[in-house]
Amino acid sequence: MKSAITELLGIEYPIFQGGMAWIAESTLAAAVSNAGGLGIIAGGSAPIDYLREQIRRCKSLTDKPFGVNIMLMSPNAEELAQLVIDEKVPVVTTGAGNPGKFMAAWKEAGVKVIPVIPSVGLAVRMQRAGADAVIAEGTESGGHIGENTTMCLVPQVVDAVDIPVIAAGGIADGRGVAASFMLGAQGVQVGTRFLAAEECQIHPTYKELVVKAKDTDSIVTGRYTGHPCRNVRTKFTKKLASGERDGSLTPDEFEQLTLGSLRKAVQDGNLEEGSFLCGAIAGMITEVKPAKEIIEEMFAQADKLLGK
Ligand code: TUI
């Protein structure tokens, strides 16, 4: 399926695997790239030596393009911004902030830069700063989220910029892909569906939570800290949500409780203290499959719906 994004990046399917912190490592990224999408290694707040090793491992597992996501709130963002240049990573996506100060260096090094944006204003600023495309991410996404929905945000961003727009948030099958294209997007970014990819290295408890989730099983916590986050509804996240609602947890206490909670979910499957980030579409996901099957099924369905 050709689009401005497959042309820009030299990939077969216009799909990015989300750069999910603690989750998106080289095995998953290489599987997605080998299947014709764009696999992405998450920088998160991981040490630079680990990320260098992950980038090199990904290169050894695939000769296809892949990307690195830089979470701009990470203390390592600056070092990682340089690492992707040194390692000649072809594509960078960014999240949780404005990557403006890194843009000139990336452009000069020939890195394709594709920021995640939660608003039209930031999309326009990113286009002006030289972004090659933007990922318009709706509040349906897992993890750290903006306020606007994919359905409302994508067409408004498409109208406001001339560069290609990738839709993200709530997309997990061919219907979501087709809908995104109808809104004017040239590609999609998918996170939650890849949590249930065979190659995804998260704890089995995490995969089971995603596969068993119903439509009402995602919950947003932490609005009052300024960092709202969508997770699987568990005893832990229900406790956070009620502490936030009734004031029994101060924002500081909330931050203390959630410190390290993503690692506890991903590595330990810890239901008592872990934050299992997931998108609002988790309820639609019922099976663990190889990344290649996920992608091929998604685009076969989208092609049919789009009348190709
Ligand atoms: O970044 C994400 N999702 C994430 S990051 C993450 S790890 C984390 N750890 C601690 C605190 C917060 C997160 C888990 N999930 N998605 C991309 C995304 N970017 N969503 C929203 C934004 C965003 C928000 C504000 C992008 C730019 C932005 O700019 C504000 C500005 O500076 O103008």
Short mmCIF file of C-alpha atoms and ligand atoms in Angstrom, two decimals:
data_model
loop_
_atom_site.label_atom_id
_atom_site.label_comp_id
_atom_site.label_asym_id
_atom_site.label_seq_id
_atom_site.Cartn_x
_atom_site.Cartn_y
_atom_site.Cartn_z
CA MET A 1 0.00 0.00 0.00
CA LYS A 2 1.71 3.17 -1.23
CA SER A 3 1.39 6.59 0.39
CA ALA A 4 3.52 9.67 0.95
CA ILE A 5 4.94 7.90 4.03
CA THR A 6 5.97 4.67 2.27
CA GLU A 7 7.64 6.84 -0.38
CA LEU A 8 9.37 9.10 2.17
CA LEU A 9 10.79 6.23 4.22
CA GLY A 10 11.14 3.40 1.68
CA ILE A 11 8.84 1.03 3.58
CA GLU A 12 6.15 -1.30 2.27
CA TYR A 13 3.20 -0.54 4.58
CA PRO A 14 2.46 2.94 6.01
CA ILE A 15 2.48 1.75 9.62
CA PHE A 16 4.72 2.73 12.53
CA GLN A 17 4.96 0.63 15.68
CA GLY A 18 4.62 3.04 18.60
CA GLY A 19 7.80 3.89 20.52
CA MET A 20 6.46 2.55 23.80
CA ALA A 21 8.87 3.24 26.70
CA TRP A 22 10.27 0.07 28.38
CA ILE A 23 8.44 -2.03 25.76
CA ALA A 24 9.58 -1.21 22.22
CA GLU A 25 12.99 -2.90 21.99
CA SER A 26 15.00 -4.32 19.11
CA THR A 27 13.24 -7.71 18.74
CA LEU A 28 9.82 -6.13 18.27
CA ALA A 29 11.13 -3.23 16.16
CA ALA A 30 13.03 -5.57 13.81
CA ALA A 31 9.98 -7.85 13.44
CA VAL A 32 7.82 -4.88 12.41
CA SER A 33 10.45 -3.54 10.00
CA ASN A 34 10.99 -7.00 8.49
CA ALA A 35 7.22 -7.23 7.95
CA GLY A 36 7.33 -3.99 5.93
CA GLY A 37 6.30 -1.42 8.58
CA LEU A 38 8.53 0.94 10.54
CA GLY A 39 9.73 -0.66 13.77
CA ILE A 40 10.70 1.79 16.49
CA ILE A 41 13.00 1.39 19.47
CA ALA A 42 11.87 3.44 22.48
CA GLY A 43 14.46 5.62 24.15
CA GLY A 44 12.26 6.12 27.21
CA SER A 45 14.63 6.95 30.03
CA ALA A 46 16.99 4.02 29.37
CA PRO A 47 20.78 4.38 29.70
CA ILE A 48 22.60 5.40 26.53
CA ASP A 49 24.83 2.30 26.43
CA TYR A 50 21.76 0.06 26.47
CA LEU A 51 20.18 2.08 23.64
CA ARG A 52 23.34 1.94 21.53
CA GLU A 53 23.32 -1.84 21.93
CA GLN A 54 19.61 -2.00 21.01
CA ILE A 55 20.16 0.09 17.87
CA ARG A 56 23.08 -2.12 16.80
CA ARG A 57 21.10 -5.28 17.54
CA CYS A 58 18.19 -3.99 15.44
CA LYS A 59 20.60 -3.34 12.55
CA SER A 60 21.80 -6.94 12.85
CA LEU A 61 18.22 -8.27 12.74
CA THR A 62 16.93 -6.24 9.79
CA ASP A 63 18.27 -4.44 6.76
CA LYS A 64 15.03 -2.43 6.53
CA PRO A 65 14.54 1.11 7.86
CA PHE A 66 13.69 1.48 11.55
CA GLY A 67 13.36 4.39 13.95
CA VAL A 68 14.13 5.52 17.48
CA ASN A 69 11.64 7.39 19.66
CA ILE A 70 13.00 10.09 21.92
CA MET A 71 10.88 10.85 24.97
CA LEU A 72 11.76 14.50 25.45
CA MET A 73 11.09 14.52 29.21
CA SER A 74 13.89 12.00 29.68
CA PRO A 75 17.11 13.26 31.26
CA ASN A 76 18.91 11.34 28.47
CA ALA A 77 17.15 13.12 25.58
CA GLU A 78 20.15 15.25 24.67
CA GLU A 79 22.59 12.32 24.60
CA LEU A 80 20.14 10.17 22.66
CA ALA A 81 19.61 12.98 20.14
CA GLN A 82 23.35 12.73 19.39
CA LEU A 83 23.43 8.91 19.47
CA VAL A 84 20.88 8.60 16.65
CA ILE A 85 23.14 10.83 14.53
CA ASP A 86 26.28 8.84 15.41
CA GLU A 87 24.54 5.52 14.69
CA LYS A 88 22.98 6.82 11.46
CA VAL A 89 19.45 5.87 12.54
CA PRO A 90 17.25 6.71 9.55
CA VAL A 91 14.13 7.96 11.39
CA VAL A 92 13.49 9.71 14.71
CA THR A 93 10.09 10.17 16.31
CA THR A 94 9.69 12.31 19.42
CA GLY A 95 7.11 12.48 22.20
CA ALA A 96 6.17 14.35 25.35
CA GLY A 97 7.56 17.73 24.29
CA ASN A 98 8.88 20.05 21.60
CA PRO A 99 12.01 18.75 19.80
CA GLY A 100 12.74 22.16 18.21
CA LYS A 101 16.24 22.53 19.65
CA PHE A 102 17.43 19.24 18.06
CA MET A 103 15.88 19.72 14.62
CA ALA A 104 18.76 21.51 12.87
CA ALA A 105 21.34 18.87 13.87
CA TRP A 106 19.07 16.00 12.81
CA LYS A 107 18.23 17.60 9.48
CA GLU A 108 21.89 18.26 8.77
CA ALA A 109 22.69 14.60 9.48
CA GLY A 110 19.93 13.46 7.10
CA VAL A 111 17.76 11.92 9.84
CA LYS A 112 14.04 11.94 9.00
CA VAL A 113 12.24 13.68 11.88
CA ILE A 114 8.64 12.86 12.74
CA PRO A 115 7.37 14.39 16.01
CA VAL A 116 4.26 13.23 17.86
CA ILE A 117 1.98 16.23 18.30
CA PRO A 118 -1.25 16.52 20.33
CA SER A 119 -2.41 19.83 18.77
CA VAL A 120 -2.61 21.81 15.52
CA GLY A 121 -0.41 24.59 16.95
CA LEU A 122 2.51 22.26 17.61
CA ALA A 123 2.06 20.58 14.19
CA VAL A 124 2.44 23.95 12.48
CA ARG A 125 5.51 24.80 14.57
CA MET A 126 7.08 21.43 13.73
CA GLN A 127 6.45 21.91 10.01
CA ARG A 128 8.13 25.33 10.22
CA ALA A 129 11.10 23.80 12.08
CA GLY A 130 11.63 21.28 9.24
CA ALA A 131 9.78 18.12 10.34
CA ASP A 132 9.36 15.57 7.53
CA ALA A 133 5.92 14.48 8.79
CA VAL A 134 3.96 14.59 12.05
CA ILE A 135 2.16 11.95 14.08
CA ALA A 136 -1.19 13.34 15.25
CA GLU A 137 -1.91 11.37 18.42
CA GLY A 138 -5.40 11.31 19.89
CA THR A 139 -6.32 10.84 23.52
CA GLU A 140 -7.35 7.23 22.79
CA SER A 141 -3.65 6.30 22.90
CA GLY A 142 -1.96 4.53 25.75
CA GLY A 143 0.53 6.27 28.00
CA HIS A 144 1.04 10.03 28.16
CA ILE A 145 -1.81 11.66 26.22
CA GLY A 146 -3.16 14.96 24.96
CA GLU A 147 -6.83 16.04 25.16
CA ASN A 148 -8.14 15.89 21.59
CA THR A 149 -9.44 12.70 19.96
CA THR A 150 -7.96 11.05 16.87
CA MET A 151 -11.19 11.67 14.93
CA CYS A 152 -11.10 15.42 15.64
CA LEU A 153 -7.34 16.03 15.70
CA VAL A 154 -6.25 14.27 12.49
CA PRO A 155 -8.37 16.20 9.94
CA GLN A 156 -7.60 19.52 11.64
CA VAL A 157 -3.86 18.80 11.47
CA VAL A 158 -4.21 17.61 7.85
CA ASP A 159 -5.85 20.94 6.98
CA ALA A 160 -3.16 22.96 8.77
CA VAL A 161 0.07 21.45 7.37
CA ASP A 162 1.47 20.41 3.98
CA ILE A 163 3.69 17.58 5.27
CA PRO A 164 2.26 14.04 5.62
CA VAL A 165 0.24 13.26 8.75
CA ILE A 166 0.27 9.90 10.52
CA ALA A 167 -2.76 9.10 12.67
CA ALA A 168 -2.30 7.53 16.10
CA GLY A 169 -4.62 6.59 18.94
CA GLY A 170 -7.32 3.92 18.79
CA ILE A 171 -6.12 2.15 15.64
CA ALA A 172 -5.81 -1.63 15.86
CA ASP A 173 -7.32 -3.12 12.69
CA GLY A 174 -8.02 -2.37 9.02
CA ARG A 175 -11.09 -0.32 9.88
CA GLY A 176 -8.92 2.07 11.88
CA VAL A 177 -6.40 2.25 9.04
CA ALA A 178 -9.11 2.95 6.45
CA ALA A 179 -10.75 5.56 8.69
CA SER A 180 -7.39 7.29 9.19
CA PHE A 181 -6.90 7.52 5.43
CA MET A 182 -10.43 8.91 5.05
CA LEU A 183 -9.47 11.64 7.55
CA GLY A 184 -6.55 12.58 5.30
CA ALA A 185 -3.73 10.71 7.06
CA GLN A 186 -0.99 9.09 4.98
CA GLY A 187 -0.11 6.48 7.57
CA VAL A 188 -0.89 5.11 11.02
CA GLN A 189 1.02 4.54 14.24
CA VAL A 190 -0.10 1.53 16.26
CA GLY A 191 0.96 0.76 19.82
CA THR A 192 -1.54 -1.31 21.77
CA ARG A 193 -2.06 -3.92 19.01
CA PHE A 194 1.67 -4.65 19.08
CA LEU A 195 1.59 -5.27 22.85
CA ALA A 196 -0.07 -8.52 21.82
CA ALA A 197 2.52 -9.32 19.14
CA GLU A 198 4.38 -12.59 19.65
CA GLU A 199 7.69 -10.73 19.39
CA CYS A 200 6.74 -8.20 22.08
CA GLN A 201 8.92 -8.95 25.12
CA ILE A 202 6.59 -7.73 27.91
CA HIS A 203 5.67 -9.92 30.88
CA PRO A 204 2.95 -12.52 30.04
CA THR A 205 0.67 -10.93 32.66
CA TYR A 206 0.76 -7.66 30.66
CA LYS A 207 -0.21 -9.44 27.41
CA GLU A 208 -2.99 -11.28 29.22
CA LEU A 209 -4.39 -8.00 30.59
CA VAL A 210 -4.49 -6.53 27.06
CA VAL A 211 -6.08 -9.62 25.50
CA LYS A 212 -8.70 -9.87 28.27
CA ALA A 213 -9.49 -6.13 28.43
CA LYS A 214 -13.04 -4.99 27.61
CA ASP A 215 -14.00 -1.65 26.08
CA THR A 216 -14.29 -0.04 29.51
CA ASP A 217 -11.00 -1.34 30.88
CA SER A 218 -8.73 1.63 30.16
CA ILE A 219 -8.49 4.45 32.69
CA VAL A 220 -6.74 7.83 32.63
CA THR A 221 -4.78 8.74 35.75
CA GLY A 222 -2.65 11.72 36.71
CA ARG A 223 -4.51 14.60 35.05
CA TYR A 224 -3.83 16.69 38.18
CA THR A 225 -0.05 16.16 37.88
CA GLY A 226 -0.06 17.60 34.34
CA HIS A 227 0.93 14.18 32.93
CA PRO A 228 -2.28 12.30 32.19
CA CYS A 229 -1.62 8.67 31.39
CA ARG A 230 -3.91 5.94 29.99
CA ASN A 231 -3.50 2.50 31.60
CA VAL A 232 -5.30 -0.79 32.02
CA ARG A 233 -7.82 -0.48 34.85
CA THR A 234 -6.35 -2.53 37.72
CA LYS A 235 -6.59 -2.39 41.51
CA PHE A 236 -3.50 -0.13 41.48
CA THR A 237 -4.74 2.35 38.86
CA LYS A 238 -8.21 2.41 40.46
CA LYS A 239 -6.50 3.35 43.74
CA LEU A 240 -4.57 6.13 41.97
CA ALA A 241 -7.73 7.41 40.30
CA SER A 242 -9.71 7.52 43.53
CA GLY A 243 -6.82 9.20 45.38
CA GLU A 244 -6.77 11.83 42.66
CA ARG A 245 -10.55 12.25 42.72
CA ASP A 246 -11.12 12.51 46.46
CA GLY A 247 -7.86 14.33 47.26
CA SER A 248 -6.52 11.56 49.54
CA LEU A 249 -3.32 11.49 47.42
CA THR A 250 -1.43 14.73 46.86
CA PRO A 251 0.16 15.13 43.41
CA ASP A 252 3.56 14.51 45.09
CA GLU A 253 2.35 11.28 46.71
CA PHE A 254 0.85 10.25 43.37
CA GLU A 255 4.20 10.81 41.59
CA GLN A 256 5.99 8.79 44.30
CA LEU A 257 3.59 5.85 43.86
CA THR A 258 3.96 5.84 40.06
CA LEU A 259 7.75 6.23 40.01
CA GLY A 260 9.11 3.08 38.35
CA SER A 261 5.62 1.62 37.97
CA LEU A 262 5.95 1.06 34.19
CA ARG A 263 9.07 -1.06 34.70
CA LYS A 264 7.22 -3.05 37.38
CA ALA A 265 4.44 -3.78 34.86
CA VAL A 266 6.63 -4.59 31.85
CA GLN A 267 9.33 -6.66 33.53
CA ASP A 268 7.64 -8.10 36.61
CA GLY A 269 3.94 -8.19 35.65
CA ASN A 270 3.38 -6.65 39.10
CA LEU A 271 -0.37 -6.11 39.48
CA GLU A 272 -0.04 -4.44 42.91
CA GLU A 273 2.36 -1.63 41.90
CA GLY A 274 2.65 -1.69 38.09
CA SER A 275 1.19 0.72 35.52
CA PHE A 276 0.13 -1.33 32.50
CA LEU A 277 -0.14 1.39 29.85
CA CYS A 278 -2.60 0.65 27.05
CA GLY A 279 -4.85 2.43 24.58
CA ALA A 280 -8.64 2.63 24.68
CA ILE A 281 -8.80 0.10 21.80
CA ALA A 282 -7.43 -2.74 23.98
CA GLY A 283 -10.94 -4.20 24.24
CA MET A 284 -10.81 -5.11 20.54
CA ILE A 285 -7.63 -7.16 20.87
CA THR A 286 -8.26 -10.81 21.60
CA GLU A 287 -5.31 -12.74 20.20
CA VAL A 288 -1.51 -12.82 20.35
CA LYS A 289 -0.04 -13.06 16.83
CA PRO A 290 3.24 -12.47 15.01
CA ALA A 291 3.78 -8.82 13.99
CA LYS A 292 3.82 -9.82 10.32
CA GLU A 293 0.32 -11.35 10.57
CA ILE A 294 -0.99 -8.31 12.46
CA ILE A 295 0.25 -5.98 9.71
CA GLU A 296 -0.81 -8.11 6.75
CA GLU A 297 -4.33 -8.66 8.12
CA MET A 298 -4.71 -4.97 8.92
CA PHE A 299 -3.79 -3.86 5.42
CA ALA A 300 -5.76 -6.60 3.63
CA GLN A 301 -8.85 -5.37 5.50
CA ALA A 302 -8.03 -1.70 4.86
CA ASP A 303 -7.47 -2.32 1.14
CA LYS A 304 -10.85 -4.01 0.89
CA LEU A 305 -12.61 -1.18 2.71
CA LEU A 306 -10.88 1.46 0.64
CA GLY A 307 -11.94 -0.36 -2.54
CA LYS A 308 -8.42 -1.12 -3.73
O1 TUI B 1 4.95 10.39 24.71
C1 TUI B 1 3.95 9.75 24.51
N1 TUI B 1 3.53 8.73 25.30
C2 TUI B 1 4.20 8.32 26.42
S1 TUI B 1 5.66 8.88 26.99
C3 TUI B 1 5.60 7.88 28.29
S2 TUI B 1 6.82 7.82 29.52
C4 TUI B 1 6.46 9.14 30.52
N2 TUI B 1 7.10 9.16 31.65
C5 TUI B 1 6.89 10.16 32.52
C6 TUI B 1 6.01 11.18 32.25
C7 TUI B 1 5.35 11.18 31.10
C8 TUI B 1 5.56 10.13 30.22
C9 TUI B 1 4.47 7.12 28.26
N3 TUI B 1 3.71 7.38 27.19
N4 TUI B 1 3.17 10.00 23.43
C10 TUI B 1 3.47 11.07 22.57
C11 TUI B 1 2.88 12.31 23.08
N5 TUI B 1 3.47 13.45 23.00
N6 TUI B 1 1.68 12.45 23.68
C12 TUI B 1 1.54 13.79 23.96
C13 TUI B 1 2.71 14.40 23.53
C14 TUI B 1 3.11 15.77 23.57
C15 TUI B 1 2.71 16.61 24.60
C16 TUI B 1 3.15 17.93 24.62
C17 TUI B 1 3.94 16.25 22.57
C18 TUI B 1 4.36 17.56 22.59
C19 TUI B 1 3.97 18.39 23.60
O2 TUI B 1 4.44 19.64 23.52
C20 TUI B 1 4.23 20.56 24.53
C21 TUI B 1 5.04 21.78 24.15
O3 TUI B 1 6.21 21.80 24.55
O4 TUI B 1 4.53 22.58 23.39
#
